[in-house]
PDB file of C-alpha atoms in Angstrom:
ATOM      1  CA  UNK A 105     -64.584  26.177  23.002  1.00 40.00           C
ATOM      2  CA  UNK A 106     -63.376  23.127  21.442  1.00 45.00           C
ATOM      3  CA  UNK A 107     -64.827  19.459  22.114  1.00 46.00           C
ATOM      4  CA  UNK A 108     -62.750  17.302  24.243  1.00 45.00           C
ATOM      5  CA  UNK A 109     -63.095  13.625  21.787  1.00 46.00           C
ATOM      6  CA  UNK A 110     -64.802  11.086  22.575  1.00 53.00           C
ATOM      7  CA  UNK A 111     -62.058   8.196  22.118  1.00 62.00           C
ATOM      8  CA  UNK A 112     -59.020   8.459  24.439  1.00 75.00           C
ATOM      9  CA  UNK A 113     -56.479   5.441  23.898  1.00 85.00           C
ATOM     10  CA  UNK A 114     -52.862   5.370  25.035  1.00 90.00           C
ATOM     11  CA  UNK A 115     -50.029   6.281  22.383  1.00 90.00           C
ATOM     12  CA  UNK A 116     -48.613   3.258  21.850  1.00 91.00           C
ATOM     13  CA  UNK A 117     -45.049   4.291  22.180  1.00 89.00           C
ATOM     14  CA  UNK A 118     -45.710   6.933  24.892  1.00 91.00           C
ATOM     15  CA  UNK A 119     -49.371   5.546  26.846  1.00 88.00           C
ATOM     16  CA  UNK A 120     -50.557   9.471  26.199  1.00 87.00           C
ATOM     17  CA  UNK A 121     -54.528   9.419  25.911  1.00 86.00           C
ATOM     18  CA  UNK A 122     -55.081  10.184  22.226  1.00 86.00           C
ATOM     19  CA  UNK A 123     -57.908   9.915  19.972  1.00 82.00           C
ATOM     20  CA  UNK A 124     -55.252   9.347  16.442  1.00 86.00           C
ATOM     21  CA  UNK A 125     -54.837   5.980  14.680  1.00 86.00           C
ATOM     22  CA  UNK A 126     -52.628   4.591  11.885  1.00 87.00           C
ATOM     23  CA  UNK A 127     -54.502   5.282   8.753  1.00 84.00           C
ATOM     24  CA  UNK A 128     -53.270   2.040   7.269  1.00 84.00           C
ATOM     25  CA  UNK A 129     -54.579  -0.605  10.043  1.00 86.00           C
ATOM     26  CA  UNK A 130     -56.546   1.666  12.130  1.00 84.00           C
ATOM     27  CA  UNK A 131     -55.810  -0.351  14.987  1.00 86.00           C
ATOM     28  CA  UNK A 132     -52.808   1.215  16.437  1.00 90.00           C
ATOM     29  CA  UNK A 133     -53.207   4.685  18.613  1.00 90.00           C
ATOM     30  CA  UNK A 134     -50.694   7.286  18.079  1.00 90.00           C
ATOM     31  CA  UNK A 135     -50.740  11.343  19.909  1.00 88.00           C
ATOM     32  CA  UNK A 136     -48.567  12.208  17.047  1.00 87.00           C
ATOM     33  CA  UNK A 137     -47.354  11.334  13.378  1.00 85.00           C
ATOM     34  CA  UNK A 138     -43.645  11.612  14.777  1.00 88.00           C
ATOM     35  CA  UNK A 139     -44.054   8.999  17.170  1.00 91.00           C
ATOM     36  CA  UNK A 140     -46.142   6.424  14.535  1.00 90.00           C
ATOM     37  CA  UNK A 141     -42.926   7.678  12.449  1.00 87.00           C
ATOM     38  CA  UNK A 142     -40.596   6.363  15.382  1.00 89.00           C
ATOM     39  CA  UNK A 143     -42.577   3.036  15.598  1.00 90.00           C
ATOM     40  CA  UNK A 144     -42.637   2.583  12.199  1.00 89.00           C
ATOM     41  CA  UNK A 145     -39.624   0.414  12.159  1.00 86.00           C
ATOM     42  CA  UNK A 146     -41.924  -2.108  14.289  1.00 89.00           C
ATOM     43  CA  UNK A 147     -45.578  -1.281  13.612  1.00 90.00           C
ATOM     44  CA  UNK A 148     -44.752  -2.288   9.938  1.00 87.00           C
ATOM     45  CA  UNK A 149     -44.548  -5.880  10.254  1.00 86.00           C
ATOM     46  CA  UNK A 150     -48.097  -6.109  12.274  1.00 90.00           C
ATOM     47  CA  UNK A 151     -49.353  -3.200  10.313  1.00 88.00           C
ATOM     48  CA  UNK A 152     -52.176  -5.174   8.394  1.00 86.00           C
ATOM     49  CA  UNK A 153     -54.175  -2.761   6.009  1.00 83.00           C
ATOM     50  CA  UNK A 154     -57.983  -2.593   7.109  1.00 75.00           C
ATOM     51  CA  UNK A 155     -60.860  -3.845   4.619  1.00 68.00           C
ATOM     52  CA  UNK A 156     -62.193  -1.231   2.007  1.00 60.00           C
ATOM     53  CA  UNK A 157     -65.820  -1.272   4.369  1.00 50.00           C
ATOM     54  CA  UNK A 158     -63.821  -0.916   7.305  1.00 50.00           C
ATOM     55  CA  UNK A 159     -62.382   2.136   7.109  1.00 49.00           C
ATOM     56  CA  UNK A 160     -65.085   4.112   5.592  1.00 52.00           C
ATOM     57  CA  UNK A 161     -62.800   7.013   3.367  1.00 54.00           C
ATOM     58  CA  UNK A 162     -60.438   9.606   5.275  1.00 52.00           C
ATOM     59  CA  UNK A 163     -60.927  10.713   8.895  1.00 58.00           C
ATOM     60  CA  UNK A 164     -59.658  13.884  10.474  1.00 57.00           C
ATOM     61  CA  UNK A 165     -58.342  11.420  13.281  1.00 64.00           C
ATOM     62  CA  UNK A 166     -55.874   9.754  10.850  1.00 69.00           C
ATOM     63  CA  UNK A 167     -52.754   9.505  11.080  1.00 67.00           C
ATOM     64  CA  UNK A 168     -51.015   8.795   7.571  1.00 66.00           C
ATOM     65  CA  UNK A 169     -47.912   5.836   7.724  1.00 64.00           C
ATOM     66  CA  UNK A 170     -44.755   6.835   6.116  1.00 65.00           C
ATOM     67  CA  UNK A 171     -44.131   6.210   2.772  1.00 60.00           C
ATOM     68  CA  UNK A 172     -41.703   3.359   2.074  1.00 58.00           C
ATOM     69  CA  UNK A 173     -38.292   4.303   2.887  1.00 59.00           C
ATOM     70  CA  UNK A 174     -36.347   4.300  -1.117  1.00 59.00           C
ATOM     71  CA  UNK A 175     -33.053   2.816  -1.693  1.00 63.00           C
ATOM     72  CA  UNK A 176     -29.911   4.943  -1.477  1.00 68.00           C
ATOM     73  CA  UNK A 177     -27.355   4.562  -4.185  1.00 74.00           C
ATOM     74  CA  UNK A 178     -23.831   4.884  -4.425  1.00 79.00           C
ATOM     75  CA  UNK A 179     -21.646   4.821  -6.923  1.00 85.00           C
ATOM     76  CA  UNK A 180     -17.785   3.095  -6.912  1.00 88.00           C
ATOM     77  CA  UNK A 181     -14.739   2.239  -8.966  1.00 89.00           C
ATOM     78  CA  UNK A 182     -14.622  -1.086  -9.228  1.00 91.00           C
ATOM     79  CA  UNK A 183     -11.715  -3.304 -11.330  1.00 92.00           C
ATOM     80  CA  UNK A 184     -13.206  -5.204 -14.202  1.00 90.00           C
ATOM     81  CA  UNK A 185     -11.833  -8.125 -15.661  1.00 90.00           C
ATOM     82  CA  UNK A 186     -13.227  -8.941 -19.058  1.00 85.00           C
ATOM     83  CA  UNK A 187     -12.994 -12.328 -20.780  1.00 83.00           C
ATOM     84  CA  UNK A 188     -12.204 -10.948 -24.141  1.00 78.00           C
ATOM     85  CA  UNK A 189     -10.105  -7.848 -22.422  1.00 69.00           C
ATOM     86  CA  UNK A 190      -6.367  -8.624 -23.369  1.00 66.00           C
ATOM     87  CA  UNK A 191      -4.775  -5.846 -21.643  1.00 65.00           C
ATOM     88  CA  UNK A 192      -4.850  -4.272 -18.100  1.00 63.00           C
ATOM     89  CA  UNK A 193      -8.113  -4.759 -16.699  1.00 72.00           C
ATOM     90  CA  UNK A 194     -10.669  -1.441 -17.192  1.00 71.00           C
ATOM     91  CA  UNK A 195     -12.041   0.747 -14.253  1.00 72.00           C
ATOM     92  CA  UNK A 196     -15.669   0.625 -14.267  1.00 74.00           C
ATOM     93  CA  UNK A 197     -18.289   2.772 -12.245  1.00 72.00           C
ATOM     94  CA  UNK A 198     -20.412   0.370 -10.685  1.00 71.00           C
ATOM     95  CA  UNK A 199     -23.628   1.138  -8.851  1.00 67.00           C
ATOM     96  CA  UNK A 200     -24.706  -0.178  -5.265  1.00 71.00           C
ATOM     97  CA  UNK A 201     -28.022   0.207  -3.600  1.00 67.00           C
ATOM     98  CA  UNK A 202     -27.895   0.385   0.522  1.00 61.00           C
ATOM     99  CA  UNK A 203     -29.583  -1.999   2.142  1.00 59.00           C
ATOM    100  CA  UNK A 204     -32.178  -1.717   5.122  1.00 49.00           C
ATOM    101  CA  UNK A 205     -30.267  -1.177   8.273  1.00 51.00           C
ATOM    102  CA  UNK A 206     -31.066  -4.582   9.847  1.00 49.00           C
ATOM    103  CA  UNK A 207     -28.531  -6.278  12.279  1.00 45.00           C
ATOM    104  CA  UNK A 208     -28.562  -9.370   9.779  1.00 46.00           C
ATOM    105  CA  UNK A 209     -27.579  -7.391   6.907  1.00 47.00           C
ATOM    106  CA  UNK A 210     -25.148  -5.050   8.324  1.00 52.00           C
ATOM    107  CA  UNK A 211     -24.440  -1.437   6.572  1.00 62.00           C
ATOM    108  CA  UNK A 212     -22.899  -2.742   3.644  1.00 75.00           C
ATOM    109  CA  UNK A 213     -24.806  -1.440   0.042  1.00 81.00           C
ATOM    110  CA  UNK A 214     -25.341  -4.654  -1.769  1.00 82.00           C
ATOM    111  CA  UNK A 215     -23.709  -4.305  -5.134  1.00 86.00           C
ATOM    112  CA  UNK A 216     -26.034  -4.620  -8.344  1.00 84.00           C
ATOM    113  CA  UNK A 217     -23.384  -7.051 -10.438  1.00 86.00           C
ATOM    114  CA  UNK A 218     -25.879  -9.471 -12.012  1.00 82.00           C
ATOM    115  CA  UNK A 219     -26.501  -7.069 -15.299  1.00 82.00           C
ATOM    116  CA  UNK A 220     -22.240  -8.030 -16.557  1.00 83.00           C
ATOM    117  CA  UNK A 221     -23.428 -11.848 -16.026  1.00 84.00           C
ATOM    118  CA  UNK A 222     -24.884 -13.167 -18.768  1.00 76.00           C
ATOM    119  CA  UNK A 223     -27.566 -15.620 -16.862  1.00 76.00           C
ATOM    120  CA  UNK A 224     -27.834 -12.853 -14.472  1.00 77.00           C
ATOM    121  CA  UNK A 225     -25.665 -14.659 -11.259  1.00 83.00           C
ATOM    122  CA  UNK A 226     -22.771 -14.174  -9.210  1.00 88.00           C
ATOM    123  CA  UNK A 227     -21.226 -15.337  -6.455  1.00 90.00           C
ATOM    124  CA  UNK A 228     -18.939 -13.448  -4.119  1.00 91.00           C
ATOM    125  CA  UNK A 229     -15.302 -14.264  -2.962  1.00 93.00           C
ATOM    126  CA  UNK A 230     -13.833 -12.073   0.272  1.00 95.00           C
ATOM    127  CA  UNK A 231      -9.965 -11.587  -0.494  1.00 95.00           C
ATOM    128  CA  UNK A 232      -8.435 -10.559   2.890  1.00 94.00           C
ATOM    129  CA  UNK A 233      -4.700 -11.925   2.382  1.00 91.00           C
ATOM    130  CA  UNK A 234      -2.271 -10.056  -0.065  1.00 86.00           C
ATOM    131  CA  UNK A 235       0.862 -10.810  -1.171  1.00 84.00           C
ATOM    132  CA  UNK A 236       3.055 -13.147   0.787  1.00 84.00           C
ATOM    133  CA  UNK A 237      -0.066 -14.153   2.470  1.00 83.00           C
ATOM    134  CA  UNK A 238      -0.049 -10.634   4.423  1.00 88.00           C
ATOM    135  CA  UNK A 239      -3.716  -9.251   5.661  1.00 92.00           C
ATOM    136  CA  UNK A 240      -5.338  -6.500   3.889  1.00 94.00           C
ATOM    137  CA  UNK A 241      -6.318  -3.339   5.185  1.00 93.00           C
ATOM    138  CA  UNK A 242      -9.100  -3.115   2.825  1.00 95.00           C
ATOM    139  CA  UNK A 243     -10.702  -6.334   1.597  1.00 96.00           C
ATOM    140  CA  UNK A 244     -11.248  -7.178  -1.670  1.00 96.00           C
ATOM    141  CA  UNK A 245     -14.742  -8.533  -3.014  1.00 95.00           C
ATOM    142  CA  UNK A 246     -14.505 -10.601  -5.707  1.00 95.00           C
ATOM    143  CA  UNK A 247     -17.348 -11.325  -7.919  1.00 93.00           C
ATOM    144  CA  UNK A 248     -17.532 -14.088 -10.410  1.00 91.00           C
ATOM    145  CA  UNK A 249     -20.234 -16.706 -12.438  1.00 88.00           C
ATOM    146  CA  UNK A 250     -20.052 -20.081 -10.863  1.00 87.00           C
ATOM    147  CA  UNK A 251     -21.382 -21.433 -14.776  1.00 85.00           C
ATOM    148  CA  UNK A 252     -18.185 -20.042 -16.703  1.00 85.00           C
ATOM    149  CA  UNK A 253     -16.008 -21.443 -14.063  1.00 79.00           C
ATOM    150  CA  UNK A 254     -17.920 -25.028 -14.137  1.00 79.00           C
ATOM    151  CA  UNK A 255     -17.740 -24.520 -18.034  1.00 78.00           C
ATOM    152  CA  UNK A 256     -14.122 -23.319 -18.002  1.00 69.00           C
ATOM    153  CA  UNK A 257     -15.207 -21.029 -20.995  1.00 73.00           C
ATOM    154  CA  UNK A 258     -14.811 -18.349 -21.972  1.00 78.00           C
ATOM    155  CA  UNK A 259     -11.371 -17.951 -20.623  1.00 85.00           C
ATOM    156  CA  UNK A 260     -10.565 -14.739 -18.937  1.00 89.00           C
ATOM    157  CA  UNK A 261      -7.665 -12.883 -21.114  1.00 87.00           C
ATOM    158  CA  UNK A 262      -7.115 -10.108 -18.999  1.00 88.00           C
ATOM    159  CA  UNK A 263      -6.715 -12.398 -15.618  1.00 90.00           C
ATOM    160  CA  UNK A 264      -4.111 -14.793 -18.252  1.00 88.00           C
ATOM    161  CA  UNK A 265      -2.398 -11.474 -18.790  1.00 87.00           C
ATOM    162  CA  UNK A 266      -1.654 -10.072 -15.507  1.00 88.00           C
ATOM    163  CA  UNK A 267      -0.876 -13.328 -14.071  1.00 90.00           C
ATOM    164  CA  UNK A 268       1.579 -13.936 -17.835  1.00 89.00           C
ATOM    165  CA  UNK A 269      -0.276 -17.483 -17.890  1.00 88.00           C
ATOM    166  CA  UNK A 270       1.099 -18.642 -15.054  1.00 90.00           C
ATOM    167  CA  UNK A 271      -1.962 -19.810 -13.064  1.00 88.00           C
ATOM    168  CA  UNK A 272      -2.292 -23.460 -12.493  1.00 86.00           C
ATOM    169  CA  UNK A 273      -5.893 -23.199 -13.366  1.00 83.00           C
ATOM    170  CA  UNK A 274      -7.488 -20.494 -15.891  1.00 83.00           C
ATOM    171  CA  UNK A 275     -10.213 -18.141 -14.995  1.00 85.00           C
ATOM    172  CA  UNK A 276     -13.151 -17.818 -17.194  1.00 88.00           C
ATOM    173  CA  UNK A 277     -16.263 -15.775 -17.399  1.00 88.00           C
ATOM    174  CA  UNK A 278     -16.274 -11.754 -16.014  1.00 89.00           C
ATOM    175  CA  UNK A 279     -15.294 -10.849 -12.737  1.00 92.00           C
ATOM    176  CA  UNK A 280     -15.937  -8.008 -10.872  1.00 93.00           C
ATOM    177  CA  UNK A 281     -13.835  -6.567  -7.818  1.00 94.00           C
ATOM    178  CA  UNK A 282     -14.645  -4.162  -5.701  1.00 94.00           C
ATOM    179  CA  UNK A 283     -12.713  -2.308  -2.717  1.00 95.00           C
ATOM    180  CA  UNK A 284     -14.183  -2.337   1.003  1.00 93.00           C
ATOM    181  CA  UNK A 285     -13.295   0.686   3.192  1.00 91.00           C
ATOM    182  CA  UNK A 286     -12.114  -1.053   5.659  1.00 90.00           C
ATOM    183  CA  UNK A 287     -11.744  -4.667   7.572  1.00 87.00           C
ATOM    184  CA  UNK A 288     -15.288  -4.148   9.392  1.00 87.00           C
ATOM    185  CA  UNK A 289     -16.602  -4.066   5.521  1.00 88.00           C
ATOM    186  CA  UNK A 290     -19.485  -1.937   5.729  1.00 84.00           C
ATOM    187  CA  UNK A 291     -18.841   0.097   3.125  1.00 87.00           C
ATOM    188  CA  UNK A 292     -16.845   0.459  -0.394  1.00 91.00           C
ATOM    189  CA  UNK A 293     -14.110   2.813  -1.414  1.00 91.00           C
ATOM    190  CA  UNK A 294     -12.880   3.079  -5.126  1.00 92.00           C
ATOM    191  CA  UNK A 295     -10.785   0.177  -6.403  1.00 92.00           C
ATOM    192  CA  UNK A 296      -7.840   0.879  -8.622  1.00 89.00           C
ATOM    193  CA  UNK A 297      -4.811  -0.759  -9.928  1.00 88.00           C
ATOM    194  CA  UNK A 298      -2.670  -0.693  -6.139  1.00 91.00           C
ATOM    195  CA  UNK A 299      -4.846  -3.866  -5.639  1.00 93.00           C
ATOM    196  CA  UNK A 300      -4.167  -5.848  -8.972  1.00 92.00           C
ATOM    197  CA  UNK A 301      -0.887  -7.329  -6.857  1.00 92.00           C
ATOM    198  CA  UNK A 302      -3.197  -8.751  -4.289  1.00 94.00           C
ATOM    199  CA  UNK A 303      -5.213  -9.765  -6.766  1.00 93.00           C
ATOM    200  CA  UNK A 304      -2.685 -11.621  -8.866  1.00 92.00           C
ATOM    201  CA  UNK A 305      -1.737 -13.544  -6.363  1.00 92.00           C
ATOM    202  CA  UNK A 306      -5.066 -14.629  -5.568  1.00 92.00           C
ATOM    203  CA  UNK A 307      -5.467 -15.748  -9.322  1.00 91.00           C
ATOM    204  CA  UNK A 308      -1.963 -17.505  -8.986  1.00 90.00           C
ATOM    205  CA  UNK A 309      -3.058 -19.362  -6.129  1.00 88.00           C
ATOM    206  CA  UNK A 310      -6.533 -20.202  -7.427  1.00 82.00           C
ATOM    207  CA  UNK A 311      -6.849 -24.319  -8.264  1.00 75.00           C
TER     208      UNK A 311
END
């Protein structure tokens, strides 16, 4: 015959009597690990870790808090225009690392560009007109260093060549462009040389 326990608090997420507690806080009652898994999302931010003489070691009444959730990557084409890069702009794989799934953020991964910066920033244009100012189906994200463009050095050979100098204004430092998969832009999809009209134009236009 087993022994009924001697604590009995509601679940917090379903009011069942239980006698379980997060093992991080110890202040939160939980009848199972799946349903402190299913609070996690909002436990976490008032999920304050007990003191050491608080929680006295392991208990069998523990329940253990998931481990923090790790990044998915993903890996794109992206079209990269190099300052020293005279002819057609290269195809690069670039890496991008999903983001939490907060209503802020949206779905879209976050793209890890700062390593082809040298001082390690970048700022992000949205191209959604093409050519002859018609929209595009899939956007184009357009990643550049604000401090080459303020120091107009060094000026970007591969942009001079696919626009055959023609810009009003040059373009100088790296840029990076990448392809969203679609004009809700929460993802990315493979960027190739269809979009280096779009993109032309863009650079053509740019003063």
């Amino acid at each position: 015959m087993h022994a009924m326990p001697l604590i009995n608090h509601p679940c917090t997420l379903c009011c069942r009597p239980t006698s379980m507690w997060c093992s991080r806080c110890q202040s939160a009652w939980y009848c199972s690990a799946e349903h402190l898994h299913n609070d996690w999302s909002r436990h976490r931010k008032e999920c304050i870790p007990a003191a050491p003489a608080a929680s006295g070691g392991y208990n069998v009444n523990m329940i253990a808090t998931p481990p923090p959730a790790e990044p998915q990557y993903i890996t794109v084409s992206a079209i990269l225009f190099l300052p020293k890069k005279v002819d057609i702009p290269a195809s690069s794989a670039l890496y991008a690392c999903r983001p939490s799934h907060k209503p802020s953020q949206g779905m879209c991964p976050i793209p890890l560009v700062q390593s082809h910066f040298p001082d390690g920033q970048a700022e992000g244009i949205v191209l959604t007109q093409g050519l002859n100012g018609e929209p595009l189906r899939f956007p184009l994200h357009l990643w550049y260093s604000p401090t080459s463009l303020q120091k107009s050095s060094p000026v970007n050979r591969a942009i001079y060549h696919i626009t055959s100098g023609a810009a009003p204004k040059p373009w100088c430092g790296t840029v990076i462009v990448l392809k969203f998969n679609g004009s809700r832009r929460q993802g990315y999809s493979d960027a190739g040389s269809n979009d280096l009209p779009a993109l032309s134009a863009y650079f053509l236009a740019y003063k």
